[in-house]
Coordinates of C-alpha atoms and ligand atoms in Angstrom, one line a residue:
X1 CA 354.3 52.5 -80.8
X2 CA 356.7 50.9 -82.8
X3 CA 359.3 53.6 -85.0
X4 CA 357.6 52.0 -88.5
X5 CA 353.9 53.2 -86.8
X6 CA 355.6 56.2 -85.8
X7 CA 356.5 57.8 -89.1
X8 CA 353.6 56.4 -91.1
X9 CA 350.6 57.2 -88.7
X10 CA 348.1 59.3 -89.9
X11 CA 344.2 59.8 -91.0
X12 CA 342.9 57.8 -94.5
X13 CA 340.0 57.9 -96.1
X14 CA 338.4 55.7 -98.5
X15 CA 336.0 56.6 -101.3
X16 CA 334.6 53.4 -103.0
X17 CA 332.6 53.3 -106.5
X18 CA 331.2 50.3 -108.2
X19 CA 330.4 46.5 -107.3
X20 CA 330.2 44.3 -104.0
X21 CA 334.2 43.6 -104.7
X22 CA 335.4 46.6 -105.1
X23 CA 333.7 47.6 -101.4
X24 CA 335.5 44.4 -99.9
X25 CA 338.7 45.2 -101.9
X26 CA 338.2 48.6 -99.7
X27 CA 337.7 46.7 -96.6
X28 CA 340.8 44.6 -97.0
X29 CA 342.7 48.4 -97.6
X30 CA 341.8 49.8 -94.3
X31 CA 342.6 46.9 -92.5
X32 CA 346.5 47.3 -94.1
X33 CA 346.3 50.7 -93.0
X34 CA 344.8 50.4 -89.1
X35 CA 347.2 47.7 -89.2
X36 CA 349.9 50.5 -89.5
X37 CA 348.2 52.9 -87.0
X38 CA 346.1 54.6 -89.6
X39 CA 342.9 55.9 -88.3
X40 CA 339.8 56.4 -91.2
X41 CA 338.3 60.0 -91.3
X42 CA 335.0 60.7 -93.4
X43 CA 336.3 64.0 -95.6
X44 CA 338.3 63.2 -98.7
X45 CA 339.8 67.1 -97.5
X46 CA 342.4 66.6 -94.5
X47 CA 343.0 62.8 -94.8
X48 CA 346.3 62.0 -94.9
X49 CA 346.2 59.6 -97.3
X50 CA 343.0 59.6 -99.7
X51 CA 342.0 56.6 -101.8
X52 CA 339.7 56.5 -104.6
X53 CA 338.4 52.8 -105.5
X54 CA 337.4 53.3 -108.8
X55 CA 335.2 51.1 -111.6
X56 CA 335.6 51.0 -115.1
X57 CA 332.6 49.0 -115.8
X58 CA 330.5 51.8 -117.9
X59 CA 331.4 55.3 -119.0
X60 CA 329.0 57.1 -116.1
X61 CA 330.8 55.1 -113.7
X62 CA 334.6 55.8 -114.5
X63 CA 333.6 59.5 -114.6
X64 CA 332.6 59.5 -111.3
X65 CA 335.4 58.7 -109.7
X66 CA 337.6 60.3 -111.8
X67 CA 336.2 63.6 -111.6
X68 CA 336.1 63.4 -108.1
X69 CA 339.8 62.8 -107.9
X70 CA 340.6 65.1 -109.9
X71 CA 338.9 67.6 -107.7
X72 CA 340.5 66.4 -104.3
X73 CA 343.8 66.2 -105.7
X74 CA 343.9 69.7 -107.1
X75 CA 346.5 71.8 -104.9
X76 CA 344.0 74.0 -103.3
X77 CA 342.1 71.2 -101.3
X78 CA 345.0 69.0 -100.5
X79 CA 347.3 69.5 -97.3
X80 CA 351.0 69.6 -98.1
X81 CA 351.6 66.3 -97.8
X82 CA 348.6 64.2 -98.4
X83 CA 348.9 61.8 -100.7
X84 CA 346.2 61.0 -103.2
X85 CA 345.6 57.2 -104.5
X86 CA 343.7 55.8 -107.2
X87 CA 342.8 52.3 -107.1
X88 CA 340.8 49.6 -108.4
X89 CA 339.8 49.4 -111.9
X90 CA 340.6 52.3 -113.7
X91 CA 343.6 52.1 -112.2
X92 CA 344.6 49.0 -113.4
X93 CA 343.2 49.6 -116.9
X94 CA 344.9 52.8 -117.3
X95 CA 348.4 52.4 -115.3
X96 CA 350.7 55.2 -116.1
X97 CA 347.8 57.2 -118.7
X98 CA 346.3 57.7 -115.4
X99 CA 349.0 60.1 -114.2
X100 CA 349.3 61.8 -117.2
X101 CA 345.7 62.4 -117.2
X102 CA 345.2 63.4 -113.4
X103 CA 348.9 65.7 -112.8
X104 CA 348.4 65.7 -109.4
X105 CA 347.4 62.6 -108.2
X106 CA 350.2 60.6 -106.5
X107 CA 349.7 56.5 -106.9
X108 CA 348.2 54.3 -109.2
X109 CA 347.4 51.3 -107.9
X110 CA 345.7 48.2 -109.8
X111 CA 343.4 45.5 -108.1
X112 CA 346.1 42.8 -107.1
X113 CA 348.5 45.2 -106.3
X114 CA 346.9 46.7 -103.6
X115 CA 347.7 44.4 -100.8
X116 CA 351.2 46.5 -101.2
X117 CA 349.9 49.7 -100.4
X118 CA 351.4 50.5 -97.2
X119 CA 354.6 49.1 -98.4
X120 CA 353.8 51.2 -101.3
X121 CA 352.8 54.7 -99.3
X122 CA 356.3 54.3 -98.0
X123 CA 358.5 53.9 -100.5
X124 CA 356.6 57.3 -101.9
X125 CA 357.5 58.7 -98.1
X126 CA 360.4 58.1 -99.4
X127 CA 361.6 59.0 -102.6
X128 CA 358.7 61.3 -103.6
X129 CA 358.2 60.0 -106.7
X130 CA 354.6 59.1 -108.2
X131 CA 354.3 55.4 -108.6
X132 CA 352.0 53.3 -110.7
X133 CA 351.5 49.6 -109.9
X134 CA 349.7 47.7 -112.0
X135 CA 351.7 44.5 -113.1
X136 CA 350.6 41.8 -111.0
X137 CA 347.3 40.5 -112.5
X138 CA 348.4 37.0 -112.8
X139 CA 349.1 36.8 -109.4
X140 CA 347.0 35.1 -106.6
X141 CA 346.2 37.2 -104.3
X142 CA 347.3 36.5 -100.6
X143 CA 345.9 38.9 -98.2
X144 CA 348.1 39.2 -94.7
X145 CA 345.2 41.1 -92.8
X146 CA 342.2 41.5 -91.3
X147 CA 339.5 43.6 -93.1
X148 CA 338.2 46.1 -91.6
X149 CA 334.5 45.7 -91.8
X150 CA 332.0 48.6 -90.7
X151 CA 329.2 46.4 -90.9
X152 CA 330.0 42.9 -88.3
X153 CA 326.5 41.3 -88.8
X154 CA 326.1 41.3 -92.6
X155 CA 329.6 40.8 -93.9
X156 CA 331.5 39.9 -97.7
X157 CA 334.3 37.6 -98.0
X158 CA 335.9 36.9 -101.3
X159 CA 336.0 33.0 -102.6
X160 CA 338.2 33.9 -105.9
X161 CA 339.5 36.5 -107.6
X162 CA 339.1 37.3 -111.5
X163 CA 337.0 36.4 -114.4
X164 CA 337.9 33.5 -117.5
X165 CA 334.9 34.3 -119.5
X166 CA 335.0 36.7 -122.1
X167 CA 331.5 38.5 -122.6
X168 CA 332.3 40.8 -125.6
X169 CA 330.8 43.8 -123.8
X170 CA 332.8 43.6 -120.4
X171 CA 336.4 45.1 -119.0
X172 CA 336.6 43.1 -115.9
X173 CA 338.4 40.4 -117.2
X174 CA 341.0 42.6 -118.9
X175 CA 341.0 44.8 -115.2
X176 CA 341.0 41.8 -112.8
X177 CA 343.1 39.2 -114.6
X178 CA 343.0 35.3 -114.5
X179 CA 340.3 33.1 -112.4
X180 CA 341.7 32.1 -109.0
X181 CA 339.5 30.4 -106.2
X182 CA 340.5 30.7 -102.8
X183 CA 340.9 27.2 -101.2
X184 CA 338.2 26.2 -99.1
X185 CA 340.2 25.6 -96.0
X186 CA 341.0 29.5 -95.8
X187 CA 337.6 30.8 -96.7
X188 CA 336.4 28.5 -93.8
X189 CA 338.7 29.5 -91.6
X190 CA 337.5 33.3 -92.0
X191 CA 334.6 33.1 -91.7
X192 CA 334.8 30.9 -88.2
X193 CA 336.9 34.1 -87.4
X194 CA 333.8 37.0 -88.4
X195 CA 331.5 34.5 -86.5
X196 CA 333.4 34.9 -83.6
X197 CA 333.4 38.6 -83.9
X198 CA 329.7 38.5 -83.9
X199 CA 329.0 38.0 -87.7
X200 CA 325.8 36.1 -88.8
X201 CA 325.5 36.0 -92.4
X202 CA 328.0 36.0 -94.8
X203 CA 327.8 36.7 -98.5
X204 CA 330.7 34.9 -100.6
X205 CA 331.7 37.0 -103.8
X206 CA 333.2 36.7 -107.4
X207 CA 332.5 37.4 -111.0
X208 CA 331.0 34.1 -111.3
X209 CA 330.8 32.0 -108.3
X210 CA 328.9 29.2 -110.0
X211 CA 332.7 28.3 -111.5
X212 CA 334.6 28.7 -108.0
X213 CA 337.3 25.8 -108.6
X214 CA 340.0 25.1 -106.2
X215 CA 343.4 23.2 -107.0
X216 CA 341.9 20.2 -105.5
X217 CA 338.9 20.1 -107.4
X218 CA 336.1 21.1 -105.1
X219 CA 333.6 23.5 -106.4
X220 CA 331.4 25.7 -105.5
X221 CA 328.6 23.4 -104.0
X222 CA 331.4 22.0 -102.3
X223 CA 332.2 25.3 -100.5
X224 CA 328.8 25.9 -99.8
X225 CA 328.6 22.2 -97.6
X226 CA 331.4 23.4 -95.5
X227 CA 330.3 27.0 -95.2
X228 CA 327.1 25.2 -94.0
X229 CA 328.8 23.4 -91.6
X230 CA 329.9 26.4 -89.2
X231 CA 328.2 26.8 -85.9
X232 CA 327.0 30.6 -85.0
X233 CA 326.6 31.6 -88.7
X234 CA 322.8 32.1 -89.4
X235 CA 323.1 33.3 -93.3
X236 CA 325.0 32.6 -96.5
X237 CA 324.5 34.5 -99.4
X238 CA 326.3 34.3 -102.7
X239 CA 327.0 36.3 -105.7
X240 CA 327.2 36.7 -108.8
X241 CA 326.0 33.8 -111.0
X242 CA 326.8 33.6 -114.5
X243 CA 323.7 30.8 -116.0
X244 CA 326.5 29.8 -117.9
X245 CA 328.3 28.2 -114.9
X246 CA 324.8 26.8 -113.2
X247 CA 325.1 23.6 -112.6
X248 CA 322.3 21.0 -111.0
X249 CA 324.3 20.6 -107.8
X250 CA 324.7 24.1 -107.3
X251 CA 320.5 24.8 -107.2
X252 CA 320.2 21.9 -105.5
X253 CA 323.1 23.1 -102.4
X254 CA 320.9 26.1 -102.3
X255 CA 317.3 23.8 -101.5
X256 CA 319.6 21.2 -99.5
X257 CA 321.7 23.8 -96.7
X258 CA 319.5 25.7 -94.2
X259 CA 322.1 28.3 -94.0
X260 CA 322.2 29.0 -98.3
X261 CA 319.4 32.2 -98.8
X262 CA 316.8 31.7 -101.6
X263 CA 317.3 34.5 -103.3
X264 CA 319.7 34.1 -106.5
X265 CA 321.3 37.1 -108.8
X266 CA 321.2 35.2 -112.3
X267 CA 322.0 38.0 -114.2
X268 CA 320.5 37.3 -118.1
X269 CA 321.9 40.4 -120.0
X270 CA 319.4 40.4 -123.2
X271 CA 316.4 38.1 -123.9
X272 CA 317.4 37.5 -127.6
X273 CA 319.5 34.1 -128.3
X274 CA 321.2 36.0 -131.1
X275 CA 322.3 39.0 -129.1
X276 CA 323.3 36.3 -126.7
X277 CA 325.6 35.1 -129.1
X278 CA 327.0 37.8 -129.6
X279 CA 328.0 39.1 -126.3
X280 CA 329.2 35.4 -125.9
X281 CA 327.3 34.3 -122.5
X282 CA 327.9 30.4 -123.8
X283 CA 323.9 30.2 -122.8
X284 CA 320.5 30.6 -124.7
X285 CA 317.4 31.8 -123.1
X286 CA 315.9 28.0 -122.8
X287 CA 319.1 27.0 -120.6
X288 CA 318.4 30.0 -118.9
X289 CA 314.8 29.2 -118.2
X290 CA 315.8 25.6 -116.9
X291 CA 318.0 27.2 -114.7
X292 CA 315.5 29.5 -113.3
X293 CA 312.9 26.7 -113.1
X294 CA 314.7 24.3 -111.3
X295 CA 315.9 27.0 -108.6
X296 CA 312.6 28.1 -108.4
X297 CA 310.8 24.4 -108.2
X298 CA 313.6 23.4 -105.5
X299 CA 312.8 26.7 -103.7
X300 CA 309.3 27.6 -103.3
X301 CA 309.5 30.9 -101.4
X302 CA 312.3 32.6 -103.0
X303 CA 313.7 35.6 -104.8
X304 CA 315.5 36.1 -108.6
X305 CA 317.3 39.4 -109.6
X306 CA 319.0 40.0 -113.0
X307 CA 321.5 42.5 -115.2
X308 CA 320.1 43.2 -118.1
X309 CA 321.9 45.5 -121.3
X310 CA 319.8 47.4 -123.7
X311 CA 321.4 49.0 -127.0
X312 CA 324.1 46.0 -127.0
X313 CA 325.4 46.8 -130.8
X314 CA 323.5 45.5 -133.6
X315 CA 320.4 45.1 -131.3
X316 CA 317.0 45.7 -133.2
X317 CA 313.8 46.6 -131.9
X318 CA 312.2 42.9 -131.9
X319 CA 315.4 41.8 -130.4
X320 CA 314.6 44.0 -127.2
X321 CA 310.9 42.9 -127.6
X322 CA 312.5 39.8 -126.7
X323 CA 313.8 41.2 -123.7
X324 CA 310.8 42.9 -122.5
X325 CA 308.8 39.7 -123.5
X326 CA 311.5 37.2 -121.1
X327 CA 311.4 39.7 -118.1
X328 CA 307.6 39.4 -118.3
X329 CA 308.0 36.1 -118.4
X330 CA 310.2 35.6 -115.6
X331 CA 308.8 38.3 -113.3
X332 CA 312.1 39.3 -111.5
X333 CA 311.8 41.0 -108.0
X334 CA 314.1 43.2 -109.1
X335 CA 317.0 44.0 -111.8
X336 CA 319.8 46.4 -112.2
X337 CA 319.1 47.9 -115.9
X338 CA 321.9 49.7 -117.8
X339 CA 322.5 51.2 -121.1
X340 CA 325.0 50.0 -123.2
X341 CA 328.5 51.5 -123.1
X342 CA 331.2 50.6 -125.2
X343 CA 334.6 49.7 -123.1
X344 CA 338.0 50.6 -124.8
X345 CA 339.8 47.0 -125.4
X346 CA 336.8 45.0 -125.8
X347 CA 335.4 42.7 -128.8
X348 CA 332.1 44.9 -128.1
X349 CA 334.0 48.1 -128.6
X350 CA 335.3 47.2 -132.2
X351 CA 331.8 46.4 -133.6
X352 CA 329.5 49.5 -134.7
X353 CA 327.6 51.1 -131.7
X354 CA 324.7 51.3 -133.8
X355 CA 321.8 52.1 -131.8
X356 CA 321.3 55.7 -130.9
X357 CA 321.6 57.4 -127.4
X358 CA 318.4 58.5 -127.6
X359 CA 317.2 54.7 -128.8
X360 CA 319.2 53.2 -125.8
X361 CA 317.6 56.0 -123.7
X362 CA 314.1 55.1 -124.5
X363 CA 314.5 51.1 -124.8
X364 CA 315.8 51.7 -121.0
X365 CA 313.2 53.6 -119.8
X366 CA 310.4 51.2 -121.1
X367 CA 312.7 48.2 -119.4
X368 CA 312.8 50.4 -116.1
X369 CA 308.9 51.0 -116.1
X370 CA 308.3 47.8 -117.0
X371 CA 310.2 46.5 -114.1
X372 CA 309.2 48.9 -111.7
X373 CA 305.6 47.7 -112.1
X374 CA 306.3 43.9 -112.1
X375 CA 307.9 44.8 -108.3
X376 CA 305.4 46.4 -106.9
X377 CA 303.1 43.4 -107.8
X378 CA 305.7 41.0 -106.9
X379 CA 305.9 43.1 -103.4
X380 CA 302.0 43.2 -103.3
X381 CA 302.0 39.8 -103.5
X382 CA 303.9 39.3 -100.5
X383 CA 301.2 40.9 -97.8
X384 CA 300.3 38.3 -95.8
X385 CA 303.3 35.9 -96.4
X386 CA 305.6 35.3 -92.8
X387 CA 309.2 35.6 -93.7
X388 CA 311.7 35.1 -91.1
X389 CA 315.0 38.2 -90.9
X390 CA 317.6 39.5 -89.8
X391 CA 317.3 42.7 -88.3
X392 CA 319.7 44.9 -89.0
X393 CA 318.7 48.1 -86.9
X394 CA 317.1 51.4 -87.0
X395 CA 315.0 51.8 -90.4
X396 CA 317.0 54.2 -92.6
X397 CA 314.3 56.0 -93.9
X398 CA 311.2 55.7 -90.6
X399 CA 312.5 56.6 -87.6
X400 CA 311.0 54.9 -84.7
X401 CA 311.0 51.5 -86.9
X402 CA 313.8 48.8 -87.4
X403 CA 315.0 47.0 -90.4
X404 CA 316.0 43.4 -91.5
X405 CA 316.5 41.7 -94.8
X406 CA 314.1 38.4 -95.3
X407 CA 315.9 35.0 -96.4
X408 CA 314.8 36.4 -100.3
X409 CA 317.0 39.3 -99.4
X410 CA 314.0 42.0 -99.3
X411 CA 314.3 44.8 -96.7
X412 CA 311.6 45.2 -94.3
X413 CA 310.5 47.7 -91.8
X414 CA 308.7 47.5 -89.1
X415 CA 308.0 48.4 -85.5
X416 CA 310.2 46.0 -83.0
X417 CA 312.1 46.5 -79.4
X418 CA 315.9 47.5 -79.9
X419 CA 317.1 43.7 -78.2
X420 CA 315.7 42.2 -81.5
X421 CA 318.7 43.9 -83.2
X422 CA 321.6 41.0 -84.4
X423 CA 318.2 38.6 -84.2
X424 CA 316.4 36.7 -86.4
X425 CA 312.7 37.8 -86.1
X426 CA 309.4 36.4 -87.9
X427 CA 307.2 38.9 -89.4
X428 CA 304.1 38.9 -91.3
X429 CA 304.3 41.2 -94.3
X430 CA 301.1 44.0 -94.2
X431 CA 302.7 46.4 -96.9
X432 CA 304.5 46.8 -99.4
X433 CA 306.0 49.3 -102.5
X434 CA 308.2 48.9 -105.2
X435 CA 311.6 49.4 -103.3
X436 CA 310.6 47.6 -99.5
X437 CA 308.0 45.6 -97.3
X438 CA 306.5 46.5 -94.4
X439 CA 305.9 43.9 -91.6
X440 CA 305.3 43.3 -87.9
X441 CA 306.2 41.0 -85.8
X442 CA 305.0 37.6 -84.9
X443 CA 307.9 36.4 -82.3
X444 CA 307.5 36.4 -79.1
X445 CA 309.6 38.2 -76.5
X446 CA 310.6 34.7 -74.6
X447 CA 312.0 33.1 -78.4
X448 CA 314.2 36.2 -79.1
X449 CA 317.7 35.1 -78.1
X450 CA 319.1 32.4 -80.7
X451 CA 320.3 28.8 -79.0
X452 CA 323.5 29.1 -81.7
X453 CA 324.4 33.1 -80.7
Ligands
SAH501 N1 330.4 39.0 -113.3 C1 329.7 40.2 -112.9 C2 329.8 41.2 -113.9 C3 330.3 42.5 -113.4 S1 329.7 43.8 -114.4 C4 328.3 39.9 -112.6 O1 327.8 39.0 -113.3 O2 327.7 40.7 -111.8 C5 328.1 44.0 -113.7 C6 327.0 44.2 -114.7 O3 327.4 45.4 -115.4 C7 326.9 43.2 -115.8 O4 326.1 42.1 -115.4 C8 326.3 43.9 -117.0 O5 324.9 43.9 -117.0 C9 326.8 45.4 -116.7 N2 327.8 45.7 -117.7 C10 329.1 45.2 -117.8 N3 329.7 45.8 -118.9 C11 328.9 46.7 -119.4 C12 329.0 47.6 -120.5 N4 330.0 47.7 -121.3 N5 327.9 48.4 -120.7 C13 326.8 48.3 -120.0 N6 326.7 47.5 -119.0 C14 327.7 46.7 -118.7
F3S502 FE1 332.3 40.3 -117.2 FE2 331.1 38.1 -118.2 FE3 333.1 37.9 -116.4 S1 330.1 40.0 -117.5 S2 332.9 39.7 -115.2 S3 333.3 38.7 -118.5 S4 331.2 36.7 -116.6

C-alpha cells in the first residue's frame, strides 16, 4: 500500500438521483475512489465518505436528494469523521447557498469539478475546511480513470458533455455548461476496453447526441460507423435525441449498422407548435413527424419513447388537446410524463405559471392513462412477434425466470437455462402488459455460444 492509500483508505458510498448521466458521472466517482483504495459500502450510515449525486431538473427531484442529505449529514447519524458530499446538479447550481442551507454537509462539488474529488477529500483531510467547487463549467472534461461499472454487460459511456440549446423550461444548460464532444478516437478506444472486460452493448450518452460534433468535424453518424466497427460488441444504444438535431444521416446510421438498436428516445415535450415556440425546441410538430416517419419507414420493427411537459406556462386546454391528439397519433411504446416545474434562472421561470396545480395535476393524469393504455396495446401487439435479446439474468420480479432487453429495448421474461445469461437469445413473445413481455425461447441449445464472444 502506498503512504497516499494509506491515509485516505476507507468505505464510500454513492447515492445517485436523476438521469442516465448523472448514474455514469457516479460511475466515473467510484472509479477515482477504488483507484485510491476506497471500498463502496451500501449504507449512507458508516461510510466514510458519503456522496449525494443530486438533480435539479424539477422541484420533486432536488427535494429528494436534498432531504436525504440533510438527514445523513445531521450529527447523530454521521461517524466523527465522515465526510458528507453533495454533487452533481444542485451542487453546481447552488455552490456556496448549498452550505448555508445544509450546515453540516462538508463539500460541494459541481458536475465538471468532480473528477477532483479525491484531490479534493484531501485537501479537506487537511485543513478541515468545507469546500465548494463549482467553477469549472467551461472546462472539457478529461477523465484519468476507469469507471467502475456494477453492471459489465449493459454499460454507459459518455460521447460529450453539456447542452447549447436553450429550451426556456430547462436548468441543464445553466448546471452542465458548454457543448463538448468527446473525440471519436477516445470513445472508441473505451469501449474496445469494456468489450474486453466482457461488455456487449453499449449505450452512448448526452443531452443531445443527434449534435455530437468533434474538433474535426465528424458527427454523430460518424461515431456510430466506427462504434460499429468493433469486434465483440453485440449492442449500441444511444440517448437522448433532441428532433431538433435529427438529421437524415443519423436515421439512416441507425437502418444501415447492425449493431445501432431500433429503438429511439425522441423526446417531443408538447404537441402544440405554439407552445413549441415557446419553450424554444427550434422544431414544429410536422418536422417532428418526418422525423418519426422516416425512422420508422427505415426501421420496420422498432420502438419510439418521448418526454412530454404538461402545464408549460400559458398552455390552454386545446393546446394540451393537441398533445393528447399527437401521442395518439404517434402511439409511443412508452413516455416519461411530467408536470411542469418552474426552474430558478430560467426564461420559463420569469413568465406567469398560469395553469393551476390542480390543472397540471389532472392534464397529467389524463396524459398517463392515456399512455398507459396505448402500451398495453402496443405490448399486445407484440404476441407472436420473435425478437432477438440480450439476457441479462434472473427476472427481477419472477423467480425461476430470466430477463433480457429486445433490440426495441423492451424487457422480457421468460423461462431459459442459466448458460443463456451474457447471450443473445430469440424468443417468441406469448404475453404481455403494460410495463414487460413475456416470451420463450426459440434457440436451440447447440446455437447458444456467440462466434464474436
Ligand atoms: N436533453 C435531455 C433533457 C434532460 S431533462 C433529454 O432530452 O433527455 C429530461 C426531461 O425532463 C426533459 O425532456 C423534459 O421533459 C423534463 N424537464 C426538463 N425541465 C423540466 C421542467 N422545468 N419541468 C418539468 N419537466 C422538465
Ligand atoms: Fe435541456 Fe433542451 Fe438541452 S431540454 S438539456 S436545454 S436540449
Amino acid at each position: 500500500m502506498t503512504e497516499e492509500m494509506d491515509i485516505m483508505a476507507g468505505s464510500y458510498c454513492i447515492v445517485t438521483y436523476g438521469c442516465q448521466m448523472n448514474e455514469h458521472d457516479s460511475e466515473i466517482m467510484a472509479g477515482l475512489l477504488e483507484d485510491r483504495g476506497y471500498s463502496r459500502i451500501e449504507a449512507e450510515q458508516g461510510a466514510d465518505i458519503v456522496i449525494f449525486n443530486t438533480c435539479t431538473v424539477r422541484d420533486g427531484a432536488e427535494h429528494r436528494a436534498l432531504s436525504r442529505a440533510q438527514a445523513i449529514s445531521a450529527a447523530k447519524l454521521r461517524s466523527d469523521d465522515s465526510i458528507v458530499i453533495v454533487s452533481g446538479c444542485v451542487a453546481q447550481d447552488q455552490g456556496t447557498a448549498l452550505l448555508e442551507r445544509l450546515p453540516q454537509i462538508d463539500m460541494v462539488i459541481g458536475t465538471r469539478d468532480y473528477v477532483r474529488l479525491p484531490e479534493l477529500i484531501e485537501r479537506y483531510r487537511v485543513d478541515g475546511e468545507r469546500i465548494v467547487a463549482v467553477e469549472d463549467i467551461a472546462k472539457p472534461l478529461a477523465v484519468d480513470t476507469i469507471p467502475v461499472r456494477r453492471n459489465k454487460l449493459r454499460a454507459f459511456t459518455n460521447i460529450m458533455y453539456g447542452c447549447n440549446n436553450r429550451c426556456t423550461f430547462c436548468i441543464v444548460p445553466k448546471t452542465r455548461g458548454e457543448e463538448w464532444s468527446r473525440p471519436i478516437g477516445d470513445i472508441v478506444e473505451e469501449v474496445k476496453r469494456l468489450v474486453n472486460d466482457g461488455t456487449r452493448e453499449v449505450t452512448v450518452l448526452g443531452q443531445n447526441v443527434n449534435s455530437y460534433m468533434t474538433e474535426k468535424r465528424e458527427d454523430f453518424a460518424d461515431l456510430l460507423y466506427a462504434l460499429n466497427e468493433i469486434d465483440g460488441l453485440w449492442r449500441i444504444r444511444y440517448t437522448t435525441s433532441n428532433p431538433k438535431s435529427c438529421r437524415d444521416r443519423h436515421i439512416n446510421v441507425v437502418a444501415d449498422c447492425e449493431k445501432v438498436m431500433e429503438n429511439l428516445h425522441l423526446p417531443v415535450q408538447s404537441g402544440d407548435d405554439r407552445v413549441l415556440r415557446v419553450m424554444k425546441r427550434a422544431y414544429n410538430t410536422k418536422r417532428y413527424r418526418y422525423i418519426v416517419d422516416l425512422f420508422r419507414e427505415r426501421n420496420p420493427l422498432h420502438s419510439l419513447t418521448t418526454d412530454i411537459i404538461v402545464g408549460f406556462p400559458s398552455e390552454t386546454r386545446e393546446e394540451f388537446d393537441n398533445t393528447l391528439n399527437l401521442v395518439k397519433e404517434m402511439r409511443y411504446d412508452s413516455a416519461f410524463m411530467f408536470m411542469y416545474s418552474p426552474r430558478a434562472g430560467t426564461p420559463a421561470a420569469e413568465m406567469p405559471n398560469d395553469v393551476s396545480l390542480a390543472e397540471k395535476k389532472a392534464r397529467l393524469k389524463e396524459l398517463i392513462d392515456l399512455q398507459e393504455e396505448i402500451s398495453i396495446q402496443k405490448n399486445q401487439e407484440e404476441i407472436g412477434r420473435t425478437h432477438e435479446i440480450l439476457v441479462e439474468g434472473p427476472a427481477r420480479k419472477s423467480p425461476g425466470h430470466l430477463q433480457g432487453r429486445t433490440r426495441t429495448d423492451k424487457m422480457v421474461v421468460f423461462q431459459g437455462q442459466d448458460r443463456l445469461v451474457g447471450q443473445t437469445a430469440k424468443v417468441e413473445i406469448t404475453g404481455g402488459s403494460g410495463h414487460s413481455l413475456l416470451g420463450k425461447v426459440l434457440t436451440r441449445e447447440s446455437e447458444v455460444v456467440q462466434s464474436t464472444a
